[in-house]
Amino acid sequence: MKRFLLVAGTAGALAGAPRLAVAQQGGYPVATTAQTQFVYQNGVVVRREGPTTTPLTQNVRLANGTKINYKSGIVEFPGGKLTTLKEGDFVRPDGGLVFATPNSAATARGDGSAPSSASFNTYTLPTRVVPGNATAETGALQLRVQLLERKVELLNRKVALLTQGQAASPAAHQIDLDLAALDAQLQAGK
């Protein structure tokens, strides 16, 4: 009887081992694209692919080993460094962290607050009301507005990077490339 209990206990432990191992490694591996972002929104981390956001239901691990806790927004980088995402901060698929505001970046650095020279405020486009009887041009206008909103978002990110002194960073270079592509789309739509 003791032998049966020992075998049954060992089998039960082995059956639970793979799931326990994944949890100890910080979540499940996740496939990403270049457009994937893990954004801290309204107290949880969501996955954003372009304009589409999807709530996460489990912790994830990126290809480079970065671990993201979907409930708390705690990010553990390879090597063990931890940071907590603030509203609007996001993690890129390569494990890079993009801060939404200078205060968020300062908090992550441990400064407590943004440098006094940083007078950056996020710019938002004014809301626009389109009448219900608008013409066929409405679709083109809506597309142009979406492109302009995306441009404002990219410019806000660039300003945030510049205030952090990261003008030559890969993230700033990528934003410049994205802005150039957006400008080409806007010019083509005229």
mmCIF file of C-alpha atoms in Angstrom:
data_model
loop_
_atom_site.group_PDB
_atom_site.id
_atom_site.type_symbol
_atom_site.label_atom_id
_atom_site.label_comp_id
_atom_site.label_asym_id
_atom_site.label_seq_id
_atom_site.Cartn_x
_atom_site.Cartn_y
_atom_site.Cartn_z
ATOM 1 C CA MET A 1 0.000 0.000 0.000
ATOM 2 C CA LYS A 2 2.844 2.392 0.857
ATOM 3 C CA ARG A 3 4.432 1.629 -2.499
ATOM 4 C CA PHE A 4 1.171 2.454 -4.306
ATOM 5 C CA LEU A 5 0.872 5.783 -2.476
ATOM 6 C CA LEU A 6 4.503 6.617 -3.284
ATOM 7 C CA VAL A 7 3.989 5.828 -6.990
ATOM 8 C CA ALA A 8 0.675 7.737 -7.096
ATOM 9 C CA GLY A 9 2.221 10.737 -5.309
ATOM 10 C CA THR A 10 5.208 10.787 -7.669
ATOM 11 C CA ALA A 11 2.939 10.555 -10.727
ATOM 12 C CA GLY A 12 0.802 13.403 -9.422
ATOM 13 C CA ALA A 13 3.856 15.576 -8.815
ATOM 14 C CA LEU A 14 5.188 14.909 -12.305
ATOM 15 C CA ALA A 15 1.813 15.684 -13.875
ATOM 16 C CA GLY A 16 1.794 19.100 -12.215
ATOM 17 C CA ALA A 17 5.470 19.860 -12.901
ATOM 18 C CA PRO A 18 5.225 21.350 -16.434
ATOM 19 C CA ARG A 19 2.574 23.872 -15.422
ATOM 20 C CA LEU A 20 4.529 24.796 -12.279
ATOM 21 C CA ALA A 21 7.725 25.204 -14.315
ATOM 22 C CA VAL A 22 6.038 27.608 -16.732
ATOM 23 C CA ALA A 23 4.646 29.676 -13.866
ATOM 24 C CA GLN A 24 8.090 29.859 -12.242
ATOM 25 C CA GLN A 25 9.615 31.062 -15.508
ATOM 26 C CA GLY A 26 7.339 34.089 -15.491
ATOM 27 C CA GLY A 27 4.541 33.253 -17.843
ATOM 28 C CA TYR A 28 3.843 31.727 -21.165
ATOM 29 C CA PRO A 29 5.951 32.455 -24.237
ATOM 30 C CA VAL A 30 4.117 34.741 -26.623
ATOM 31 C CA ALA A 31 4.534 35.277 -30.357
ATOM 32 C CA THR A 32 4.790 38.931 -31.351
ATOM 33 C CA THR A 33 5.061 41.089 -34.440
ATOM 34 C CA ALA A 34 6.965 44.338 -34.878
ATOM 35 C CA GLN A 35 3.706 46.208 -34.086
ATOM 36 C CA THR A 36 2.975 44.371 -30.803
ATOM 37 C CA GLN A 37 2.928 46.442 -27.631
ATOM 38 C CA PHE A 38 2.074 45.399 -24.085
ATOM 39 C CA VAL A 39 0.432 48.543 -22.685
ATOM 40 C CA TYR A 40 -0.533 49.312 -19.089
ATOM 41 C CA GLN A 41 -4.115 50.624 -19.353
ATOM 42 C CA ASN A 42 -6.668 51.134 -16.612
ATOM 43 C CA GLY A 43 -4.724 49.083 -14.069
ATOM 44 C CA VAL A 44 -3.934 46.041 -16.260
ATOM 45 C CA VAL A 45 -1.658 45.130 -19.140
ATOM 46 C CA VAL A 46 -3.289 44.720 -22.568
ATOM 47 C CA ARG A 47 -1.802 43.584 -25.850
ATOM 48 C CA ARG A 48 -2.013 46.213 -28.600
ATOM 49 C CA GLU A 49 -1.611 45.353 -32.288
ATOM 50 C CA GLY A 50 -2.050 48.601 -34.184
ATOM 51 C CA PRO A 51 -5.453 49.997 -33.201
ATOM 52 C CA THR A 52 -6.686 46.705 -31.670
ATOM 53 C CA THR A 53 -6.267 45.975 -27.953
ATOM 54 C CA THR A 54 -6.810 42.585 -26.366
ATOM 55 C CA PRO A 55 -6.860 41.982 -22.603
ATOM 56 C CA LEU A 56 -4.272 39.506 -21.356
ATOM 57 C CA THR A 57 -5.446 36.572 -19.276
ATOM 58 C CA GLN A 58 -2.039 35.349 -18.123
ATOM 59 C CA ASN A 59 1.501 36.540 -17.551
ATOM 60 C CA VAL A 60 3.682 36.511 -20.674
ATOM 61 C CA ARG A 61 7.357 36.008 -21.498
ATOM 62 C CA LEU A 62 8.878 37.653 -24.560
ATOM 63 C CA ALA A 63 11.474 35.999 -26.792
ATOM 64 C CA ASN A 64 14.346 37.849 -25.051
ATOM 65 C CA GLY A 65 13.215 36.605 -21.620
ATOM 66 C CA THR A 66 11.395 39.755 -20.453
ATOM 67 C CA LYS A 67 8.488 38.766 -18.208
ATOM 68 C CA ILE A 68 5.307 40.825 -17.889
ATOM 69 C CA ASN A 69 2.750 40.393 -15.105
ATOM 70 C CA TYR A 70 -0.604 41.201 -16.690
ATOM 71 C CA LYS A 71 -2.346 42.148 -13.426
ATOM 72 C CA SER A 72 0.260 44.278 -11.659
ATOM 73 C CA GLY A 73 2.248 45.665 -14.599
ATOM 74 C CA ILE A 74 5.524 44.473 -13.083
ATOM 75 C CA VAL A 75 8.137 43.827 -15.760
ATOM 76 C CA GLU A 76 11.176 41.655 -15.046
ATOM 77 C CA PHE A 77 14.013 42.048 -17.508
ATOM 78 C CA PRO A 78 16.662 39.409 -18.199
ATOM 79 C CA GLY A 79 19.186 39.747 -15.395
ATOM 80 C CA GLY A 80 16.492 40.322 -12.778
ATOM 81 C CA LYS A 81 15.886 44.101 -12.963
ATOM 82 C CA LEU A 82 12.268 44.934 -12.111
ATOM 83 C CA THR A 83 10.117 47.936 -12.955
ATOM 84 C CA THR A 84 6.425 48.674 -12.633
ATOM 85 C CA LEU A 85 4.544 50.094 -15.597
ATOM 86 C CA LYS A 86 2.541 53.284 -15.135
ATOM 87 C CA GLU A 87 -0.552 54.284 -17.126
ATOM 88 C CA GLY A 88 0.307 54.434 -20.840
ATOM 89 C CA ASP A 89 3.778 52.860 -20.523
ATOM 90 C CA PHE A 90 4.370 49.912 -22.824
ATOM 91 C CA VAL A 91 6.821 47.115 -23.553
ATOM 92 C CA ARG A 92 7.929 46.504 -27.143
ATOM 93 C CA PRO A 93 8.355 42.969 -28.556
ATOM 94 C CA ASP A 94 12.148 43.240 -28.142
ATOM 95 C CA GLY A 95 11.699 43.926 -24.425
ATOM 96 C CA GLY A 96 12.292 47.675 -24.731
ATOM 97 C CA LEU A 97 10.307 49.877 -22.399
ATOM 98 C CA VAL A 98 8.632 53.081 -23.610
ATOM 99 C CA PHE A 99 7.453 55.544 -20.982
ATOM 100 C CA ALA A 100 4.266 57.534 -21.484
ATOM 101 C CA THR A 101 5.469 60.577 -19.517
ATOM 102 C CA PRO A 102 8.691 61.989 -18.091
ATOM 103 C CA ASN A 103 7.310 61.385 -14.576
ATOM 104 C CA SER A 104 6.865 57.717 -15.403
ATOM 105 C CA ALA A 105 10.472 57.518 -16.615
ATOM 106 C CA ALA A 106 11.739 59.336 -13.539
ATOM 107 C CA THR A 107 9.844 56.978 -11.256
ATOM 108 C CA ALA A 108 11.364 53.983 -13.058
ATOM 109 C CA ARG A 109 14.835 55.507 -12.592
ATOM 110 C CA GLY A 110 14.085 56.040 -8.911
ATOM 111 C CA ASP A 111 14.199 59.845 -9.141
ATOM 112 C CA GLY A 112 10.699 60.197 -7.725
ATOM 113 C CA SER A 113 9.705 62.973 -10.092
ATOM 114 C CA ALA A 114 10.599 64.289 -13.511
ATOM 115 C CA PRO A 115 13.392 66.822 -13.856
ATOM 116 C CA SER A 116 12.192 70.387 -13.408
ATOM 117 C CA SER A 117 13.346 71.254 -16.923
ATOM 118 C CA ALA A 118 10.816 68.818 -18.384
ATOM 119 C CA SER A 119 7.740 70.841 -19.211
ATOM 120 C CA PHE A 120 6.265 68.247 -21.538
ATOM 121 C CA ASN A 121 2.500 67.929 -21.789
ATOM 122 C CA THR A 122 0.886 65.331 -24.002
ATOM 123 C CA TYR A 123 -0.930 66.959 -26.906
ATOM 124 C CA THR A 124 -4.307 65.639 -27.971
ATOM 125 C CA LEU A 125 -6.290 66.573 -31.031
ATOM 126 C CA PRO A 126 -9.529 68.425 -30.393
ATOM 127 C CA THR A 127 -12.609 66.285 -30.830
ATOM 128 C CA ARG A 128 -14.471 66.763 -34.051
ATOM 129 C CA VAL A 129 -18.155 66.181 -34.704
ATOM 130 C CA VAL A 130 -19.153 64.890 -38.139
ATOM 131 C CA PRO A 131 -22.783 65.539 -39.073
ATOM 132 C CA GLY A 132 -24.971 62.497 -39.657
ATOM 133 C CA ASN A 133 -25.693 63.485 -43.270
ATOM 134 C CA ALA A 134 -22.013 63.774 -44.283
ATOM 135 C CA THR A 135 -21.009 62.956 -47.849
ATOM 136 C CA ALA A 136 -18.785 60.178 -49.224
ATOM 137 C CA GLU A 137 -15.789 62.291 -48.239
ATOM 138 C CA THR A 138 -16.438 61.298 -44.630
ATOM 139 C CA GLY A 139 -14.542 58.017 -45.032
ATOM 140 C CA ALA A 140 -11.490 59.792 -46.429
ATOM 141 C CA LEU A 141 -11.710 62.404 -43.678
ATOM 142 C CA GLN A 142 -11.988 59.754 -40.990
ATOM 143 C CA LEU A 143 -8.928 57.973 -42.373
ATOM 144 C CA ARG A 144 -7.006 61.257 -42.419
ATOM 145 C CA VAL A 145 -8.052 61.977 -38.824
ATOM 146 C CA GLN A 146 -6.879 58.494 -37.775
ATOM 147 C CA LEU A 147 -3.529 59.086 -39.478
ATOM 148 C CA LEU A 148 -3.185 62.461 -37.788
ATOM 149 C CA GLU A 149 -4.063 60.954 -34.402
ATOM 150 C CA ARG A 150 -1.376 58.315 -34.962
ATOM 151 C CA LYS A 151 1.080 61.082 -35.873
ATOM 152 C CA VAL A 152 0.247 62.947 -32.643
ATOM 153 C CA GLU A 153 0.800 59.730 -30.676
ATOM 154 C CA LEU A 154 4.204 59.211 -32.324
ATOM 155 C CA LEU A 155 5.193 62.839 -31.769
ATOM 156 C CA ASN A 156 4.213 62.584 -28.088
ATOM 157 C CA ARG A 157 6.425 59.491 -27.764
ATOM 158 C CA LYS A 158 9.295 61.276 -29.519
ATOM 159 C CA VAL A 159 8.998 64.281 -27.192
ATOM 160 C CA ALA A 160 9.010 61.917 -24.212
ATOM 161 C CA LEU A 161 12.206 60.263 -25.497
ATOM 162 C CA LEU A 162 13.837 63.630 -26.172
ATOM 163 C CA THR A 163 13.048 64.849 -22.650
ATOM 164 C CA GLN A 164 14.714 61.689 -21.361
ATOM 165 C CA GLY A 165 17.839 62.473 -23.386
ATOM 166 C CA GLN A 166 17.347 59.511 -25.730
ATOM 167 C CA ALA A 167 17.426 61.353 -29.054
ATOM 168 C CA ALA A 168 19.817 58.806 -30.618
ATOM 169 C CA SER A 169 18.100 55.695 -29.241
ATOM 170 C CA PRO A 170 16.735 52.924 -31.494
ATOM 171 C CA ALA A 171 13.226 53.804 -30.274
ATOM 172 C CA ALA A 172 13.636 57.403 -31.474
ATOM 173 C CA HIS A 173 14.958 56.175 -34.823
ATOM 174 C CA GLN A 174 11.947 53.848 -35.207
ATOM 175 C CA ILE A 175 9.596 56.714 -34.399
ATOM 176 C CA ASP A 176 11.305 58.818 -37.107
ATOM 177 C CA LEU A 177 10.778 55.990 -39.613
ATOM 178 C CA ASP A 178 7.126 55.623 -38.584
ATOM 179 C CA LEU A 179 6.607 59.380 -38.885
ATOM 180 C CA ALA A 180 8.134 59.416 -42.384
ATOM 181 C CA ALA A 181 5.815 56.590 -43.476
ATOM 182 C CA LEU A 182 2.817 58.385 -41.974
ATOM 183 C CA ASP A 183 3.755 61.634 -43.717
ATOM 184 C CA ALA A 184 3.934 59.749 -47.026
ATOM 185 C CA GLN A 185 0.431 58.346 -46.408
ATOM 186 C CA LEU A 186 -0.885 61.796 -45.550
ATOM 187 C CA GLN A 187 0.673 63.321 -48.678
ATOM 188 C CA ALA A 188 -0.772 60.569 -50.884
ATOM 189 C CA GLY A 189 -4.255 61.216 -49.494
ATOM 190 C CA LYS A 190 -4.336 64.889 -50.538
#
